[in-house]
Amino acid sequence: MGDPKAFLNIPRQEAGYRPIHERITDFSQVEQTLNSHDRKLQASRCMDCGVPFCHWACPLGNKDPEFQDALYRGKWHEAYQILNSTNDFPEFTGRICPALCEKSCVLKLSCNEPVTIRENEAAIAEAAFREGYITPLQPERNGKKVAVIGAGPAGLSVAVRLNAKGYEVTLFDSKPMPGGLLRYGIPNFKLDKAVIDRRMKILKAEGILFKMGVHVDVQKLPVGFDAYAICTGTPTARDLSIPGRELKGIYFALDMLAQQNHILDGDTFPKDQLVNARGKRVLVIGGGDTGSDCIGTSIRQGAVSVTQIEIMPQPPIGHNPDTPWPQWPVVLKTTSSHEEGCTRRWSLASTRFIGKNGKVCGVEVEEVEWLPATDGNRPTMKSTGKKEVIEADMVLLAMGFLKPEQPKFAENVFVAGDAAHGASLVVRALADGRRVATEIDRYLEPLKENKK
């Protein structure tokens, strides 16, 4: 490393967010950036730790110490080449990844000040686009065709990997624009869609074919392809089947998030189809990142108040002795959306929706207790009988997604990402896309040899 002792005198410095009073008035990205000098200083904090647990923790196997060192030395092009060798879309993960690498950084484990790996990754990607380091590849074609069903993170990963190997790749998606969850599930204030469009122009210039607005039945795949990759994600949200579910004003989280992104893309909707929080008391059921996105979107739409409830207990702040490394640290996470104004409550189970004139006006909740796990089992939930009503004019269900059941496919059909494993992180979908691309290439290798 260029300066293996920099971590001793240079503290962790995050770029931070735009001021709250400013950012809640628009859907522009909330995260700010550091100047190049400060960014290089942050990269210098990557110490010569011997065993890079950050690399081990990253589903993509990013070579974090190597690109941190190149960045510290001002070798931005080299840093991007190292980063891009394992990550085809660092401009996405650099913005939305929860940074499993940082949770395993030796500086996180020793003094709770990990290297700003995610922010550094985003800065390298932006420099690469700004300086023209990213140019379309023109691979020699091998005569084989692959269809990728689903243009989300996993599908894009499969497509870019196989295209680089010379396959003619066609991406099919039912949505009008590529990106899947990246485009229609993540708010613009976390991932501006111009960032996606910029990369899609590169992929199109590299020869990847996009067939948007086309619904493909996975039981009747399009003909004319040598192999197929099913990357349709997890389309079915987990529902809350309690009395009153039929009331108006109760929506799945993606009903709001996807529609808002469509609107920002210029689409319009009839007034009676709008999922808008303006002037409403909003209750978000579910304490994860999707719930957080609903909070930020509701605030920007003009909600009167936003409350988020979670059935699990409130996790500890900072450190949780029950989830030591290498487990994922289950600690209290406060997002930029939480900072903007939200009441958060834990250990509450929803028992029924309450309505008036066919519209939801509240949710009855019951406080629950969680008994410690025994004999390796999961913790047990116990009802307390303590009930109350939380008033709400809009309820957003953000409780995750159901793992899809896939039919038995032919041997030339492969499944990747959430469609294969259930809902997970974007970075895991990207990694699984690379895995499936390798499997497809291995499967088609004899056909390429016969062609020769």
Coordinates of C-alpha atoms in Angstrom, one line a residue:
M1 CA 0.0 0.0 0.0
G2 CA 1.1 3.5 -0.7
D3 CA 0.7 4.7 2.9
P4 CA 0.0 1.7 5.2
K5 CA -0.2 4.0 8.3
A6 CA -2.5 6.7 7.0
F7 CA -5.4 5.3 9.0
L8 CA -3.6 6.3 12.2
N9 CA -4.0 10.1 11.5
I10 CA -6.7 10.4 8.9
P11 CA -10.2 9.9 10.2
R12 CA -13.1 8.5 8.2
Q13 CA -14.9 11.3 6.3
E14 CA -18.2 10.7 4.6
A15 CA -19.5 13.0 1.9
G16 CA -22.8 13.3 3.8
Y17 CA -26.2 14.4 2.5
R18 CA -27.7 17.6 1.1
P19 CA -29.5 19.7 3.7
I20 CA -32.9 18.3 4.7
H21 CA -34.8 21.5 4.0
E22 CA -33.5 21.4 0.5
R23 CA -33.6 17.8 -0.5
I24 CA -37.2 17.1 0.6
T25 CA -38.4 19.5 -2.1
D26 CA -37.1 17.4 -5.0
F27 CA -36.2 13.9 -6.1
S28 CA -32.5 14.6 -6.9
Q29 CA -29.8 12.5 -5.3
V30 CA -29.4 13.2 -1.6
E31 CA -25.8 12.1 -1.3
Q32 CA -23.0 14.6 -1.9
T33 CA -19.4 14.0 -3.0
L34 CA -16.0 14.8 -1.8
N35 CA -13.4 16.6 -3.8
S36 CA -10.7 14.6 -5.4
H37 CA -8.1 15.5 -2.8
D38 CA -10.2 14.4 0.1
R39 CA -11.3 11.3 -1.8
K40 CA -7.7 10.2 -2.3
L41 CA -7.0 10.8 1.4
Q42 CA -9.9 8.5 2.3
A43 CA -8.5 5.9 0.0
S44 CA -5.1 6.2 1.7
R45 CA -6.8 4.9 5.0
C46 CA -6.9 1.4 3.5
M47 CA -4.2 -0.3 5.6
D48 CA -1.9 -3.2 4.8
C49 CA -4.1 -5.5 6.9
G50 CA -2.7 -8.7 5.4
V51 CA -6.0 -10.6 4.9
P52 CA -8.5 -8.3 3.1
F53 CA -11.8 -9.4 4.6
C54 CA -13.5 -6.7 2.5
H55 CA -12.7 -8.7 -0.6
W56 CA -13.9 -11.9 1.1
A57 CA -17.2 -10.2 2.1
C58 CA -18.0 -8.8 -1.3
P59 CA -20.3 -11.1 -3.4
L60 CA -18.5 -9.8 -6.5
G61 CA -15.0 -10.3 -5.0
N62 CA -14.0 -6.7 -5.6
K63 CA -10.3 -6.1 -5.1
D64 CA -10.8 -3.3 -2.7
P65 CA -7.2 -2.8 -1.4
E66 CA -5.9 -2.7 -4.9
F67 CA -8.2 -0.1 -6.3
Q68 CA -7.9 2.0 -3.0
D69 CA -4.2 2.0 -3.5
A70 CA -4.5 3.1 -7.1
L71 CA -6.9 5.9 -6.1
Y72 CA -4.6 7.1 -3.4
R73 CA -1.8 7.3 -5.9
G74 CA -4.0 9.4 -8.2
K75 CA -4.1 6.5 -10.8
W76 CA -7.9 6.9 -11.5
H77 CA -7.8 4.9 -14.8
E78 CA -5.9 2.1 -13.1
A79 CA -8.4 2.2 -10.2
Y80 CA -11.3 1.8 -12.6
Q81 CA -9.7 -1.0 -14.5
I82 CA -9.2 -2.9 -11.2
L83 CA -12.8 -2.2 -10.1
N84 CA -14.3 -3.0 -13.5
S85 CA -12.5 -6.4 -13.6
T86 CA -14.9 -7.7 -11.0
N87 CA -17.8 -5.2 -11.2
D88 CA -19.5 -4.3 -14.4
F89 CA -21.7 -1.7 -12.8
P90 CA -19.8 0.1 -10.1
E91 CA -21.8 3.3 -10.6
F92 CA -24.9 1.3 -9.3
T93 CA -23.3 -0.5 -6.4
G94 CA -21.3 2.6 -5.4
R95 CA -24.7 4.3 -4.7
I96 CA -27.0 1.7 -3.4
C97 CA -25.0 -1.2 -2.0
P98 CA -25.1 -1.6 1.8
A99 CA -21.4 -2.2 1.6
L100 CA -20.8 -5.6 3.0
C101 CA -17.1 -4.8 2.4
E102 CA -17.1 -2.0 4.9
K103 CA -18.8 -4.2 7.6
S104 CA -15.8 -6.5 7.2
C105 CA -13.1 -3.9 7.0
V106 CA -10.4 -4.3 9.7
L107 CA -10.9 -0.7 10.6
K108 CA -14.6 -1.4 11.2
L109 CA -13.8 -4.3 13.4
S110 CA -11.1 -2.6 15.4
C111 CA -12.3 1.0 15.8
N112 CA -15.6 1.3 13.9
E113 CA -14.2 3.6 11.3
P114 CA -14.0 1.5 8.1
V115 CA -12.6 2.8 4.8
T116 CA -15.2 4.6 2.7
I117 CA -15.1 1.8 0.2
R118 CA -18.6 2.4 -1.3
E119 CA -18.2 6.1 -1.8
N120 CA -14.7 5.6 -3.2
E121 CA -16.2 3.1 -5.7
A122 CA -18.8 5.6 -6.8
A123 CA -16.1 8.3 -7.2
I124 CA -13.9 6.0 -9.4
A125 CA -16.9 5.2 -11.6
E126 CA -17.8 8.8 -12.0
A127 CA -14.3 9.7 -12.9
A128 CA -14.2 6.9 -15.5
F129 CA -17.3 8.3 -17.2
R130 CA -16.1 11.9 -16.9
E131 CA -12.6 11.2 -18.3
G132 CA -13.7 8.9 -21.1
Y133 CA -12.2 5.8 -19.7
I134 CA -15.3 3.8 -20.5
T135 CA -15.7 3.0 -24.2
P136 CA -17.9 0.4 -25.9
L137 CA -16.3 -3.0 -26.5
Q138 CA -16.6 -4.6 -30.0
P139 CA -16.2 -8.3 -29.4
E140 CA -15.8 -10.8 -32.2
R141 CA -19.0 -12.7 -32.5
N142 CA -19.0 -16.5 -32.0
G143 CA -22.3 -17.2 -33.9
K144 CA -24.3 -18.1 -30.8
K145 CA -27.4 -16.4 -29.5
V146 CA -28.7 -16.0 -26.0
A147 CA -32.0 -14.6 -24.7
V148 CA -32.1 -12.9 -21.3
I149 CA -35.5 -12.6 -19.9
G150 CA -35.6 -9.7 -17.5
A151 CA -33.4 -6.5 -17.7
G152 CA -32.8 -6.0 -14.0
P153 CA -29.5 -6.3 -12.2
A154 CA -29.1 -10.0 -12.8
G155 CA -30.2 -9.9 -16.4
L156 CA -27.9 -7.0 -17.2
S157 CA -25.0 -8.8 -15.6
V158 CA -25.6 -11.9 -17.6
A159 CA -26.0 -9.9 -20.8
V160 CA -22.8 -7.8 -20.4
R161 CA -20.7 -10.9 -19.5
L162 CA -21.9 -13.0 -22.4
N163 CA -21.7 -10.1 -24.9
A164 CA -18.1 -9.6 -24.0
K165 CA -17.5 -13.3 -24.8
G166 CA -18.9 -12.8 -28.3
Y167 CA -22.5 -14.0 -27.9
E168 CA -25.4 -12.1 -29.6
V169 CA -27.5 -11.2 -26.5
T170 CA -31.1 -10.1 -26.6
L171 CA -32.6 -8.7 -23.4
F172 CA -36.4 -9.0 -23.1
D173 CA -38.4 -7.1 -20.5
S174 CA -42.0 -6.2 -19.9
K175 CA -41.2 -2.7 -18.7
P176 CA -40.7 0.1 -21.2
M177 CA -37.1 0.8 -20.0
P178 CA -34.3 -1.5 -18.8
G179 CA -33.1 -1.6 -15.2
G180 CA -35.7 -3.6 -13.4
L181 CA -35.6 -2.8 -9.7
L182 CA -32.9 -0.3 -10.3
R183 CA -35.2 1.8 -12.4
Y184 CA -38.6 1.2 -11.0
G185 CA -38.0 0.2 -7.4
I186 CA -35.3 2.5 -6.1
P187 CA -36.1 6.2 -5.8
N188 CA -34.3 8.8 -7.9
F189 CA -33.0 10.4 -4.7
K190 CA -30.9 7.3 -4.2
L191 CA -30.1 6.4 -7.8
D192 CA -30.8 9.0 -10.5
K193 CA -32.1 7.3 -13.6
A194 CA -29.7 9.2 -15.8
V195 CA -27.0 7.0 -14.3
I196 CA -28.8 3.9 -15.6
D197 CA -29.4 5.5 -19.1
R198 CA -25.7 6.4 -19.4
R199 CA -24.7 2.8 -18.9
M200 CA -27.5 1.5 -21.2
K201 CA -26.1 3.6 -24.0
I202 CA -22.8 1.8 -23.6
L203 CA -24.4 -1.6 -23.6
K204 CA -26.4 -0.8 -26.8
A205 CA -23.2 0.4 -28.5
E206 CA -21.6 -2.9 -27.6
G207 CA -24.2 -4.7 -29.5
I208 CA -26.6 -5.9 -26.8
L209 CA -30.2 -5.9 -28.2
F210 CA -33.0 -4.6 -26.1
K211 CA -36.6 -5.7 -26.6
M212 CA -38.5 -3.6 -24.1
G213 CA -42.3 -3.7 -23.4
V214 CA -42.4 -7.4 -24.3
H215 CA -43.9 -9.9 -21.9
V216 CA -42.3 -13.3 -22.2
D217 CA -44.0 -16.4 -20.8
V218 CA -41.1 -18.4 -19.3
Q219 CA -43.1 -21.6 -20.3
K220 CA -43.0 -20.5 -23.9
L221 CA -39.6 -18.9 -24.5
P222 CA -38.9 -17.2 -27.8
V223 CA -37.4 -19.5 -30.5
G224 CA -34.1 -19.0 -32.3
F225 CA -31.8 -18.9 -29.3
D226 CA -29.1 -21.4 -28.2
A227 CA -29.6 -20.7 -24.5
Y228 CA -31.8 -18.7 -22.1
A229 CA -31.3 -16.8 -18.8
I230 CA -34.4 -16.3 -16.6
C231 CA -33.8 -13.1 -14.6
T232 CA -37.4 -12.1 -13.8
G233 CA -36.7 -11.2 -10.2
T234 CA -39.3 -11.5 -7.4
P235 CA -42.5 -9.9 -8.7
T236 CA -44.8 -11.0 -5.9
A237 CA -44.8 -8.8 -2.8
R238 CA -45.6 -10.3 0.6
D239 CA -49.2 -9.4 1.5
L240 CA -50.8 -8.8 4.9
S241 CA -54.0 -10.8 5.0
I242 CA -55.8 -9.4 8.0
P243 CA -59.4 -8.1 8.3
G244 CA -60.0 -4.9 6.3
R245 CA -57.4 -5.6 3.6
E246 CA -59.9 -4.8 0.9
L247 CA -60.2 -1.1 2.0
K248 CA -59.0 1.6 -0.3
G249 CA -55.7 3.4 0.5
I250 CA -53.7 0.2 1.2
Y251 CA -50.9 -0.4 -1.3
F252 CA -47.8 -2.4 -1.8
A253 CA -44.7 -0.4 -1.5
L254 CA -43.7 -0.8 -5.2
D255 CA -47.2 0.6 -6.2
M256 CA -45.9 3.9 -5.0
L257 CA -42.2 3.7 -5.7
A258 CA -42.6 2.4 -9.3
Q259 CA -45.4 4.9 -10.1
Q260 CA -43.3 7.8 -8.8
N261 CA -40.4 6.8 -11.0
H262 CA -42.7 6.5 -14.0
I263 CA -44.0 10.0 -13.3
L264 CA -40.4 11.3 -13.1
D265 CA -39.8 9.7 -16.5
G266 CA -42.7 11.7 -17.9
D267 CA -45.6 9.2 -17.7
T268 CA -49.0 10.3 -16.5
F269 CA -51.7 8.5 -14.6
P270 CA -55.5 9.2 -14.1
K271 CA -56.2 10.9 -10.8
D272 CA -58.1 7.9 -9.5
Q273 CA -55.0 5.7 -10.1
L274 CA -52.4 7.9 -8.3
V275 CA -50.7 6.5 -5.3
N276 CA -49.8 9.8 -3.7
A277 CA -49.3 10.8 -0.1
R278 CA -50.0 14.5 -0.4
G279 CA -52.0 15.7 2.7
K280 CA -52.2 12.1 4.2
R281 CA -51.1 10.4 7.3
V282 CA -48.9 7.6 6.0
L283 CA -48.2 4.3 7.8
V284 CA -45.4 2.2 6.4
I285 CA -45.5 -1.5 7.6
G286 CA -42.0 -3.0 7.3
G287 CA -38.7 -1.7 8.6
G288 CA -36.3 -2.5 5.7
D289 CA -34.8 -0.4 2.9
T290 CA -38.0 -0.5 0.8
G291 CA -39.9 0.9 3.8
S292 CA -37.3 3.6 4.1
D293 CA -37.7 4.5 0.4
C294 CA -41.5 4.8 1.0
I295 CA -40.8 7.2 3.8
G296 CA -38.6 9.5 1.7
T297 CA -41.1 9.4 -1.2
S298 CA -44.0 10.1 1.0
I299 CA -42.3 13.1 2.5
R300 CA -41.5 14.5 -1.0
Q301 CA -45.0 14.0 -2.1
G302 CA -46.3 16.1 0.8
A303 CA -47.4 13.7 3.5
V304 CA -48.8 15.2 6.7
S305 CA -47.0 12.6 8.8
V306 CA -45.2 9.3 8.3
T307 CA -45.0 6.4 10.8
Q308 CA -43.0 3.3 10.2
I309 CA -43.7 0.1 12.2
E310 CA -41.7 -3.1 12.4
I311 CA -42.7 -6.4 13.9
M312 CA -39.2 -7.2 15.1
P313 CA -37.7 -5.5 18.2
Q314 CA -35.5 -2.4 17.9
P315 CA -31.9 -3.4 17.3
P316 CA -29.0 -2.0 19.3
I317 CA -27.2 1.1 18.3
G318 CA -23.7 0.8 17.0
H319 CA -22.8 -2.8 18.1
N320 CA -24.8 -5.9 18.6
P321 CA -23.1 -8.7 20.6
D322 CA -25.6 -11.2 19.2
T323 CA -24.4 -10.7 15.6
P324 CA -20.6 -10.6 15.8
W325 CA -18.4 -10.6 12.7
P326 CA -18.5 -12.4 10.3
Q327 CA -22.3 -12.2 10.7
W328 CA -24.1 -9.2 9.3
P329 CA -24.3 -6.6 12.1
V330 CA -28.0 -6.3 13.1
V331 CA -27.9 -2.7 14.4
L332 CA -30.1 0.3 14.2
K333 CA -29.9 1.8 10.7
T334 CA -31.0 5.4 10.3
T335 CA -31.3 6.3 6.6
S336 CA -31.4 9.8 5.0
S337 CA -35.2 9.3 4.7
H338 CA -35.5 8.6 8.4
E339 CA -33.7 11.8 9.1
E340 CA -36.2 13.8 7.1
G341 CA -39.0 13.2 9.6
C342 CA -40.5 9.9 10.6
T343 CA -41.9 8.2 13.7
R344 CA -40.4 4.7 14.1
R345 CA -41.8 2.0 16.3
W346 CA -40.9 -1.6 16.9
S347 CA -42.4 -4.9 18.2
L348 CA -45.8 -4.1 16.7
A349 CA -47.9 -6.7 14.8
S350 CA -50.8 -5.4 12.7
T351 CA -54.1 -7.1 13.6
R352 CA -56.7 -5.4 11.4
F353 CA -57.3 -2.4 9.1
I354 CA -59.9 0.0 10.2
G355 CA -62.0 1.8 7.6
K356 CA -64.6 4.5 7.1
N357 CA -66.7 4.8 4.0
G358 CA -64.6 2.1 2.3
K359 CA -61.3 3.8 2.9
V360 CA -58.6 3.0 5.4
C361 CA -58.4 5.4 8.4
G362 CA -56.3 3.4 10.8
V363 CA -54.6 0.2 11.7
E364 CA -55.0 -1.8 14.9
V365 CA -51.6 -3.0 16.2
E366 CA -50.6 -5.2 19.1
E367 CA -47.4 -5.0 21.0
V368 CA -45.4 -8.3 20.9
E369 CA -42.5 -9.7 22.8
W370 CA -39.7 -11.8 21.4
L371 CA -38.5 -14.8 23.4
P372 CA -34.9 -15.8 22.9
A373 CA -34.1 -18.7 20.6
T374 CA -33.4 -22.0 22.2
D375 CA -31.6 -25.1 20.8
G376 CA -30.7 -23.3 17.6
N377 CA -34.3 -22.4 16.7
R378 CA -35.6 -18.9 15.8
P379 CA -36.8 -16.4 18.4
T380 CA -40.5 -16.9 19.3
M381 CA -43.1 -14.1 19.1
K382 CA -45.5 -13.7 22.0
S383 CA -48.6 -11.6 22.0
T384 CA -49.0 -9.2 24.9
G385 CA -52.7 -8.2 24.4
K386 CA -51.7 -4.5 24.4
K387 CA -53.5 -3.0 21.4
E388 CA -53.9 0.5 20.0
V389 CA -54.9 2.1 16.8
I390 CA -52.5 4.1 14.6
E391 CA -54.5 6.6 12.5
A392 CA -53.6 6.5 8.8
D393 CA -55.1 7.6 5.5
M394 CA -52.6 5.6 3.5
V395 CA -50.9 2.3 4.3
L396 CA -47.8 1.0 2.4
L397 CA -46.9 -2.6 2.8
A398 CA -43.1 -3.0 2.6
M399 CA -42.6 -6.5 4.0
G400 CA -40.5 -8.0 1.3
F401 CA -41.2 -10.4 -1.6
L402 CA -42.0 -14.0 -2.0
K403 CA -39.5 -16.4 -3.6
P404 CA -40.8 -17.4 -7.0
E405 CA -41.5 -21.0 -7.8
Q406 CA -39.8 -21.9 -11.1
P407 CA -41.0 -24.7 -13.4
K408 CA -38.6 -27.4 -14.6
F409 CA -36.7 -26.0 -17.5
A410 CA -34.8 -27.5 -20.4
E411 CA -31.1 -27.9 -20.0
N412 CA -30.3 -24.8 -22.0
V413 CA -32.4 -22.6 -19.6
F414 CA -30.6 -21.0 -16.6
V415 CA -32.0 -19.0 -13.7
A416 CA -30.2 -16.1 -12.1
G417 CA -30.6 -13.6 -9.3
D418 CA -33.7 -13.1 -7.2
A419 CA -35.6 -15.4 -9.6
A420 CA -33.4 -18.2 -8.5
H421 CA -32.8 -17.4 -4.8
G422 CA -35.5 -15.0 -3.7
A423 CA -35.2 -11.3 -2.9
S424 CA -31.7 -10.1 -2.0
L425 CA -29.2 -7.4 -2.6
V426 CA -28.4 -5.8 -6.0
V427 CA -24.8 -6.8 -5.6
R428 CA -25.7 -10.4 -5.1
A429 CA -27.9 -10.3 -8.2
L430 CA -25.0 -8.9 -10.2
A431 CA -22.7 -11.7 -8.8
D432 CA -25.2 -14.4 -9.6
G433 CA -25.6 -13.0 -13.1
R434 CA -21.8 -13.4 -13.6
R435 CA -22.1 -17.0 -12.3
V436 CA -24.9 -17.9 -14.8
A437 CA -23.1 -16.2 -17.7
T438 CA -20.1 -18.6 -16.9
E439 CA -22.4 -21.6 -16.8
I440 CA -24.1 -20.6 -20.1
D441 CA -20.7 -20.1 -21.7
R442 CA -19.5 -23.5 -20.4
Y443 CA -22.7 -25.2 -21.7
L444 CA -22.4 -23.6 -25.2
E445 CA -18.6 -24.2 -25.5
P446 CA -19.0 -27.5 -27.4
L447 CA -21.4 -25.9 -29.8
K448 CA -18.8 -23.2 -30.5
E449 CA -16.2 -25.8 -31.1
N450 CA -18.4 -27.7 -33.5
K451 CA -19.0 -24.5 -35.4
K452 CA -15.3 -24.1 -35.8

